[in-house]
PDB file of C-alpha atoms in Angstrom:
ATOM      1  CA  UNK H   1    -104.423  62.415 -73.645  1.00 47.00           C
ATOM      2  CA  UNK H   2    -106.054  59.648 -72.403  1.00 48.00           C
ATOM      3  CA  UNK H   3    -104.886  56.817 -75.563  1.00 48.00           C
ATOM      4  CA  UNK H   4    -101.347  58.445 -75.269  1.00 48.00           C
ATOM      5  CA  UNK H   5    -101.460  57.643 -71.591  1.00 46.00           C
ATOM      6  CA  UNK H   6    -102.787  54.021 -72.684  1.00 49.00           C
ATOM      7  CA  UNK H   7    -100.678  53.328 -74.607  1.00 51.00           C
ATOM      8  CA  UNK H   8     -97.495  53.890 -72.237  1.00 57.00           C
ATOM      9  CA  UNK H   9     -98.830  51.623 -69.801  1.00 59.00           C
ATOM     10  CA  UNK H  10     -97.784  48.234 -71.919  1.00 60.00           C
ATOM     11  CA  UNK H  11     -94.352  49.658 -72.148  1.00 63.00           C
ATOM     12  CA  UNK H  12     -93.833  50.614 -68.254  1.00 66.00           C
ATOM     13  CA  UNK H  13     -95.412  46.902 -67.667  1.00 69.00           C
ATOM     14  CA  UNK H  14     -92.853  45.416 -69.390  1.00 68.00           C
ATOM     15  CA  UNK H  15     -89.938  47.192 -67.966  1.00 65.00           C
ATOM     16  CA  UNK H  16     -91.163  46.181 -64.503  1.00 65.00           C
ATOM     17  CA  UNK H  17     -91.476  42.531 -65.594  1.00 64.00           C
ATOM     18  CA  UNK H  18     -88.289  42.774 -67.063  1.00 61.00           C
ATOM     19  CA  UNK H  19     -86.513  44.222 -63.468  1.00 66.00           C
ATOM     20  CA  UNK H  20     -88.116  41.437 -61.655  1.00 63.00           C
ATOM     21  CA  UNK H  21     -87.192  39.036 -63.836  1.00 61.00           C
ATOM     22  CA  UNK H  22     -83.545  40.668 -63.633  1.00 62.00           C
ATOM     23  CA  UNK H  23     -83.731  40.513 -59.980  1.00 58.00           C
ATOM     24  CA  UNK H  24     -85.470  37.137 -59.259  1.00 57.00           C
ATOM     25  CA  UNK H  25     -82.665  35.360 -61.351  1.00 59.00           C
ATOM     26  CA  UNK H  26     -79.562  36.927 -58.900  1.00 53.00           C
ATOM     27  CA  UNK H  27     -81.013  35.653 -56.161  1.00 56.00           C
ATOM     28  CA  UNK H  28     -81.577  32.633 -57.503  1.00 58.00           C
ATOM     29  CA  UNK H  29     -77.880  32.373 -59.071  1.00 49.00           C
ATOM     30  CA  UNK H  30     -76.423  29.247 -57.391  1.00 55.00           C
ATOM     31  CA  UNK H  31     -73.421  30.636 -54.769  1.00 51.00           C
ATOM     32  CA  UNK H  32     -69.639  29.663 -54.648  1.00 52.00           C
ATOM     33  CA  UNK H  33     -69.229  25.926 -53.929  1.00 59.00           C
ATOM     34  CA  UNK H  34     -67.131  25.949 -50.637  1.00 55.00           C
ATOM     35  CA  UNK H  35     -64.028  23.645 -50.956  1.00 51.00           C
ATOM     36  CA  UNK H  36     -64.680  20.373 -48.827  1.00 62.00           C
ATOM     37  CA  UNK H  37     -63.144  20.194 -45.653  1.00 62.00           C
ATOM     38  CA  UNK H  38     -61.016  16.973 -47.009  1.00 65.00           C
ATOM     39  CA  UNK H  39     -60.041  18.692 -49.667  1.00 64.00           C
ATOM     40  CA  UNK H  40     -58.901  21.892 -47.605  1.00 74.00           C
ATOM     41  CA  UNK H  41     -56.782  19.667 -45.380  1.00 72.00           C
ATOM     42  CA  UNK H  42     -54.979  17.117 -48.144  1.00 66.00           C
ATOM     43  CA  UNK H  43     -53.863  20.440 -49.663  1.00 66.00           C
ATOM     44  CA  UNK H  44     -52.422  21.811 -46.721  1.00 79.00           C
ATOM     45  CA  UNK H  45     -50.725  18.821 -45.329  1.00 85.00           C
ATOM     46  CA  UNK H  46     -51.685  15.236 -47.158  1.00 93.00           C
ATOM     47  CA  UNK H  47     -51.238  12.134 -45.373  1.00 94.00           C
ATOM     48  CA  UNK H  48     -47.135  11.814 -45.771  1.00 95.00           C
ATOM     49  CA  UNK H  49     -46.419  15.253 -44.120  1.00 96.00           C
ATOM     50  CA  UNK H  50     -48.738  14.047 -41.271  1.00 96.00           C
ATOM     51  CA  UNK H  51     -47.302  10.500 -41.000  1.00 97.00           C
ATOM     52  CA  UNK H  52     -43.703  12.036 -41.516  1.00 97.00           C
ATOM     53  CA  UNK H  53     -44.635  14.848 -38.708  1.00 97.00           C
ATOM     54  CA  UNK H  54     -45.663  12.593 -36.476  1.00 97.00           C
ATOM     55  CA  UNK H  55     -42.561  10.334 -36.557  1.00 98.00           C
ATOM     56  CA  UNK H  56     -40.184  13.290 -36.795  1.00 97.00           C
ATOM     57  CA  UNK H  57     -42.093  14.419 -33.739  1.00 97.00           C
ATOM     58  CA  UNK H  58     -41.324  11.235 -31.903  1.00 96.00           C
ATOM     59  CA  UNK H  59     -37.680  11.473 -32.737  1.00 96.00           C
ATOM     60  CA  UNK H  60     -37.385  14.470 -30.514  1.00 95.00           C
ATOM     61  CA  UNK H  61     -37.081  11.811 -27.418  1.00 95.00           C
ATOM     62  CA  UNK H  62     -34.497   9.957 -29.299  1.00 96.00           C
ATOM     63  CA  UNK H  63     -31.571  11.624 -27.802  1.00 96.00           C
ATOM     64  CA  UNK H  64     -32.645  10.917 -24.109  1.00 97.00           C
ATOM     65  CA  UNK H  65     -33.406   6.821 -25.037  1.00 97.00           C
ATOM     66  CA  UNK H  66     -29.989   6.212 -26.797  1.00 96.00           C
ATOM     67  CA  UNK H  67     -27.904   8.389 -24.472  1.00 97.00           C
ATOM     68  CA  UNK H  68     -29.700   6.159 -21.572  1.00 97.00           C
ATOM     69  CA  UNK H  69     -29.464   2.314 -23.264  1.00 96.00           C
ATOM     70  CA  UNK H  70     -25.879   2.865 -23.430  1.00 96.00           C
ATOM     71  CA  UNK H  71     -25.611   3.765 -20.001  1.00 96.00           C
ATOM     72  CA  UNK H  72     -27.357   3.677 -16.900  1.00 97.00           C
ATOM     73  CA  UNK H  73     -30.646   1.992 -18.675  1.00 97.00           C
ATOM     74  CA  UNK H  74     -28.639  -1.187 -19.557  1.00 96.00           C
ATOM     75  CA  UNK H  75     -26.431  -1.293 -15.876  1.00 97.00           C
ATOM     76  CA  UNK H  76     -27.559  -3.849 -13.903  1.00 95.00           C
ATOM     77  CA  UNK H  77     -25.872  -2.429 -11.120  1.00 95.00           C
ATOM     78  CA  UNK H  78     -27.749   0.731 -11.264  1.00 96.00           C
ATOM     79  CA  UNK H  79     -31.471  -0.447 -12.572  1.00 97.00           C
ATOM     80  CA  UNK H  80     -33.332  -3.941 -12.041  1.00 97.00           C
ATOM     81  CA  UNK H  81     -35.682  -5.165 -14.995  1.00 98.00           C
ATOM     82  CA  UNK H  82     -37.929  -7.440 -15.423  1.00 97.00           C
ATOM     83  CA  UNK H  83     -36.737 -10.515 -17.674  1.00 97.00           C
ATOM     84  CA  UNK H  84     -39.254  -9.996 -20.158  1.00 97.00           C
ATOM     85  CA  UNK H  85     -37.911  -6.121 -20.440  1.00 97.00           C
ATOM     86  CA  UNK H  86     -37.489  -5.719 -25.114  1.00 97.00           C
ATOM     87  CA  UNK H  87     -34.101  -5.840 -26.238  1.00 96.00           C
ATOM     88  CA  UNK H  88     -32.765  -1.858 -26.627  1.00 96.00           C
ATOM     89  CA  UNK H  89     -32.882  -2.599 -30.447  1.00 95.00           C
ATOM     90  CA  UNK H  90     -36.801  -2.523 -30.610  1.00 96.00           C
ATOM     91  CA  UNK H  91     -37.500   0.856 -29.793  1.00 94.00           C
ATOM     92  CA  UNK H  92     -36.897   2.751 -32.658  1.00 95.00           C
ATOM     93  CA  UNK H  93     -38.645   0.501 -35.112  1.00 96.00           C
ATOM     94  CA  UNK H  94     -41.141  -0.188 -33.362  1.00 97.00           C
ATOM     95  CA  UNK H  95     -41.855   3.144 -31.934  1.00 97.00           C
ATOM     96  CA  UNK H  96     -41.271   4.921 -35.994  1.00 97.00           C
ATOM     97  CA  UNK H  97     -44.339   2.226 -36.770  1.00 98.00           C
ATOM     98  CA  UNK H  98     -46.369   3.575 -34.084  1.00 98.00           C
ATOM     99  CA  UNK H  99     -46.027   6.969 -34.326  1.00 98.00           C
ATOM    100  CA  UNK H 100     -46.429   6.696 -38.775  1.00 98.00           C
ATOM    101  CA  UNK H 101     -50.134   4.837 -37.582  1.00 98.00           C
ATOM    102  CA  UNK H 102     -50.164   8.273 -35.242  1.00 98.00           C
ATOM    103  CA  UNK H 103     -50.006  10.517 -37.588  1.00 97.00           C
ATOM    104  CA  UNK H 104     -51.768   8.765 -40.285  1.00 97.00           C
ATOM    105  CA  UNK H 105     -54.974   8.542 -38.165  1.00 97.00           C
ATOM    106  CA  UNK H 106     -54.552  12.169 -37.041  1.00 96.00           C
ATOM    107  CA  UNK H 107     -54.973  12.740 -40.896  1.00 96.00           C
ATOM    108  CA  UNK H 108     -57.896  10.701 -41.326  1.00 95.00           C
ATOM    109  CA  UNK H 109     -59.981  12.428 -38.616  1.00 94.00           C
ATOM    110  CA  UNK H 110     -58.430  15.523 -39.793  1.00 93.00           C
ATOM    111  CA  UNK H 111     -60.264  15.010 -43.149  1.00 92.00           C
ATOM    112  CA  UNK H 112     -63.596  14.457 -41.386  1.00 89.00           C
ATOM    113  CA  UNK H 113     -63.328  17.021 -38.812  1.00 87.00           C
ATOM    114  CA  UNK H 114     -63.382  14.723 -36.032  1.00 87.00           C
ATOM    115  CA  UNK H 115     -59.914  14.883 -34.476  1.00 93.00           C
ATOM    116  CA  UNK H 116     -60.240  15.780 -30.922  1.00 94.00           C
ATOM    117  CA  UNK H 117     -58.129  18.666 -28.875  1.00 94.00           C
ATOM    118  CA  UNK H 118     -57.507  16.423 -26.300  1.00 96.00           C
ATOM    119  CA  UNK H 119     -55.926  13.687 -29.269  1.00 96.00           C
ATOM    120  CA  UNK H 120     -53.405  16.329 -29.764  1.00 96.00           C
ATOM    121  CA  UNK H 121     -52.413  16.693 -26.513  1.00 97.00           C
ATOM    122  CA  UNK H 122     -52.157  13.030 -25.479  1.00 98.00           C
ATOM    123  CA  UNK H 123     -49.754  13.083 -28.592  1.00 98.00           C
ATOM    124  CA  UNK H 124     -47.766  16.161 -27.016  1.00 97.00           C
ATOM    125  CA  UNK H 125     -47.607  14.197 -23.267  1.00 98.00           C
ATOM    126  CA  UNK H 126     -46.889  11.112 -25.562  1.00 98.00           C
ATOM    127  CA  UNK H 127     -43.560  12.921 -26.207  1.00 97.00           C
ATOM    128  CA  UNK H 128     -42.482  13.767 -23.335  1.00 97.00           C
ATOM    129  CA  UNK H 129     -42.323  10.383 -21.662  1.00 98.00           C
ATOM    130  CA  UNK H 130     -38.869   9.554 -22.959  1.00 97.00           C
ATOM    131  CA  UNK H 131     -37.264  12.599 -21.365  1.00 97.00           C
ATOM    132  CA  UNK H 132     -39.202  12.343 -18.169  1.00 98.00           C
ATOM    133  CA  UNK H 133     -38.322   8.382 -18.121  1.00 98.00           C
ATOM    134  CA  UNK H 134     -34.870   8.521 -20.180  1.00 97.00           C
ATOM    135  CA  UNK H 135     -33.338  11.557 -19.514  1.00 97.00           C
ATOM    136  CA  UNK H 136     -34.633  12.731 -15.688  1.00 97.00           C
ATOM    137  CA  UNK H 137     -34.751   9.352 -14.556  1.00 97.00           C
ATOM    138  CA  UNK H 138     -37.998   9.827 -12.861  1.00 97.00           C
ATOM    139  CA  UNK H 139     -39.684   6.556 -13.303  1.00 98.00           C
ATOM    140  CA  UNK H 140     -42.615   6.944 -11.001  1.00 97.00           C
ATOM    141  CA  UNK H 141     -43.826  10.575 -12.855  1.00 98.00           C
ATOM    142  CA  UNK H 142     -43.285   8.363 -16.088  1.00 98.00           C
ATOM    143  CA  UNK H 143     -45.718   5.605 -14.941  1.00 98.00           C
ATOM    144  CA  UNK H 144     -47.870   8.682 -13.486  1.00 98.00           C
ATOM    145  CA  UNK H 145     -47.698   9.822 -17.131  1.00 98.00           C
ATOM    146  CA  UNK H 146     -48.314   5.999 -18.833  1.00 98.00           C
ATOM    147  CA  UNK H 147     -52.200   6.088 -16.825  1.00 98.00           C
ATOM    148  CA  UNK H 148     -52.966   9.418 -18.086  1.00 98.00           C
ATOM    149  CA  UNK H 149     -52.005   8.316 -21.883  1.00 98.00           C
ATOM    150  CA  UNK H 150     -54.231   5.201 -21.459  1.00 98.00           C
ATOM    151  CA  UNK H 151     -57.183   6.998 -20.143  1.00 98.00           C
ATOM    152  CA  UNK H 152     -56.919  10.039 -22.471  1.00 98.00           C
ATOM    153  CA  UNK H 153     -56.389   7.768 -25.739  1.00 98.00           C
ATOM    154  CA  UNK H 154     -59.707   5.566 -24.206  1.00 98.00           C
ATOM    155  CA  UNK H 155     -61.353   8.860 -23.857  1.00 97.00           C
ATOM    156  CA  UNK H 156     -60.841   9.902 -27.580  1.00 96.00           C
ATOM    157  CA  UNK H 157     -61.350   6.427 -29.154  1.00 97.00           C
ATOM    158  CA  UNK H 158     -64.716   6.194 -30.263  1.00 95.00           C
ATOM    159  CA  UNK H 159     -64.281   9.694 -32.024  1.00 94.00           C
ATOM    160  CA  UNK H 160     -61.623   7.911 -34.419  1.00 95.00           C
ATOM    161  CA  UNK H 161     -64.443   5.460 -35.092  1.00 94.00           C
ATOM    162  CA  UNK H 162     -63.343   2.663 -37.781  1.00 94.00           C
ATOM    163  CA  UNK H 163     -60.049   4.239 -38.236  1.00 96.00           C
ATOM    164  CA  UNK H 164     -59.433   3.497 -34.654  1.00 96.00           C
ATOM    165  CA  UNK H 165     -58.337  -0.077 -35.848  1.00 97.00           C
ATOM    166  CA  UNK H 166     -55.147   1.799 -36.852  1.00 97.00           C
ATOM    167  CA  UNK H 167     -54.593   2.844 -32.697  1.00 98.00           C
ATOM    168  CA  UNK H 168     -54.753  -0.685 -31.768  1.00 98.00           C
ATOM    169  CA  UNK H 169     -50.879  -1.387 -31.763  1.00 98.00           C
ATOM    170  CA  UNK H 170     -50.380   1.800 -30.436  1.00 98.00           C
ATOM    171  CA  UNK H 171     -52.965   0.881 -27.353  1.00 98.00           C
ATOM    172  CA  UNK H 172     -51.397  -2.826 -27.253  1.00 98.00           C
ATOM    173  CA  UNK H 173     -47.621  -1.107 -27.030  1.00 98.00           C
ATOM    174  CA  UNK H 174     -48.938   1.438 -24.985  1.00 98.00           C
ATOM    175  CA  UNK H 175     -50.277  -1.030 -22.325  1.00 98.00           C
ATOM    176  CA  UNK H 176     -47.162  -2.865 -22.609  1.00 98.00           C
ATOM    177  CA  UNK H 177     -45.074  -0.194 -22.184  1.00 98.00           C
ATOM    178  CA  UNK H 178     -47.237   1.161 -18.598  1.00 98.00           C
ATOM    179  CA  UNK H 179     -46.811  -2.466 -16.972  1.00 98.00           C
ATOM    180  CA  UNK H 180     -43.221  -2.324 -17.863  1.00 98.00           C
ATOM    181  CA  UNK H 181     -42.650   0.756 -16.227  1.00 98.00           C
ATOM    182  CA  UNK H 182     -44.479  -0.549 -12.942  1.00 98.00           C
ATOM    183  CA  UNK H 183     -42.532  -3.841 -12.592  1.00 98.00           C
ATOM    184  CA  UNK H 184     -39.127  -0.901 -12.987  1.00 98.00           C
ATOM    185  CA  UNK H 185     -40.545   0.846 -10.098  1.00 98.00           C
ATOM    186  CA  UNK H 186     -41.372  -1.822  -7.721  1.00 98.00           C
ATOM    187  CA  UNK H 187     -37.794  -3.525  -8.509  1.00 97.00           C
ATOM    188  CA  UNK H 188     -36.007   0.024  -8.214  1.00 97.00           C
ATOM    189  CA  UNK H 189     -38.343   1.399  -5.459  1.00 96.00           C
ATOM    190  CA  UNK H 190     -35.576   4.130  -4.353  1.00 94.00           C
ATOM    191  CA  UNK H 191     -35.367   5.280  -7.983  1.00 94.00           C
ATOM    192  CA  UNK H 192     -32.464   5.583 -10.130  1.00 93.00           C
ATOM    193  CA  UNK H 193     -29.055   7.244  -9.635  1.00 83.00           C
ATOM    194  CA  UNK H 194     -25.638   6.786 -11.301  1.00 81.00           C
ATOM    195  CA  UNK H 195     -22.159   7.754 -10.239  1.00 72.00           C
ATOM    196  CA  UNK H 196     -22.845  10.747 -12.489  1.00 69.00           C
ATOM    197  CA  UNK H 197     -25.965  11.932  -9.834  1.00 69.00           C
ATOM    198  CA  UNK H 198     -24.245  10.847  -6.890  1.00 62.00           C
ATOM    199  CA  UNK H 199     -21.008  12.961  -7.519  1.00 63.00           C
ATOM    200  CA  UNK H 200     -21.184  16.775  -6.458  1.00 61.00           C
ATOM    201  CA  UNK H 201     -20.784  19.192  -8.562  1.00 59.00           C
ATOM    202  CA  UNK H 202     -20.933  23.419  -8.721  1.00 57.00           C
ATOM    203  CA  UNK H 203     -20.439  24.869  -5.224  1.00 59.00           C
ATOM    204  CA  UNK H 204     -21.238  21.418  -3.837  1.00 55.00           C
ATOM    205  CA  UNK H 205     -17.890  20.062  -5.401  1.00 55.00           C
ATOM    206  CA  UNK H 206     -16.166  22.326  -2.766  1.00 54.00           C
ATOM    207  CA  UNK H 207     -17.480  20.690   0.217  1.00 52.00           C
TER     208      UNK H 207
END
């Protein structure tokens, strides 16, 4: 009848208002927080394990620098340096400071998203300068090498922005390190080779 079919209509009203209600609040139900990037990152690998990775990293050249200080690097008969050349002794300290600033930076811009591709690769040419330099005793490639560091670490330092304060003994070392190596090429302009590269060896041997 017609006041049965009135008096359904409340009743359907309020199941409608009661579905959009229903509905209006799930969409408007607040979504999973994400987990900040910082956060993400520290988890993974906090500072230490980057600072620690970076010098263990660095250590991998170690081999080549001691085997060649105790030989051929330190003969004065086989290499000219300059008088202002660091005593042996300095390296390792000094180079296990630099590469802990490294790795502690790498963290920082880690944190903020901001560490550059091309920061991780000067980091990966950084290492191999001691076995280009140390162990094959090619000292023009190594101050080849030196110039590409420099420009690729000025090419990257603005994205490190106030932590780039921690690069500056790195860049000062760095510097250092790339005159060196030119003053060792224009004393030793036929290169280097020890009794060890001038005596034949294999097949050779036999002639």
């Amino acid at each position: 009848t017609a006041l049965g079919f009135a008096s359904n209509k409340p009743e359907s009203m309020t199941y409608k208002a009661v579905i959009l209600a229903t509905a209006a609040s799930a969409l408007q139900a607040p979504l999973p927080r994400r987990v900040p990037r910082a956060a993400t990152v520290a988890a993974v690998a906090p500072a230490p394990v980057w600072v620690a990775g970076s010098i263990l990293g660095g250590a991998a050249g170690t081999p080549f620098v001691v085997k060649a200080t105790n030989s051929w690097y330190s003969d004065p008969t086989v290499l000219k340096l300059p008088s202002w050349t660091p005593p042996n002794k300095v390296f390792m300290p000094v180079w296990t400071v630099l590469y802990g600033l490294i790795g502690l930076t790498g963290y920082r811009a880690a944190v903020n998203s901001a560490l550059p591709g091309l920061a991780v690769g000067h980091y990966i040419a950084n290492l191999a300068w001691a076995p280009l330099f140390f162990g094959l005793k090619k000292l023009k490639l190594a101050a080849a090498l030196q110039f590409a560091l420099l420009g690729s670490l000025a090419a990257v330092w603005s994205a490190f922005k106030k932590d780039a304060r921690l690069l500056i003994p790195y860049a000062a070392w760095l510097s250092y390190a790339t005159i060196l190596n030119l003053a060792i090429c224009r004393l030793n302009p036929s290169g280097v080779q020890t009794v060890e590269d001038r005596t034949p060896t294999g097949v050779a041997a036999l002639y």
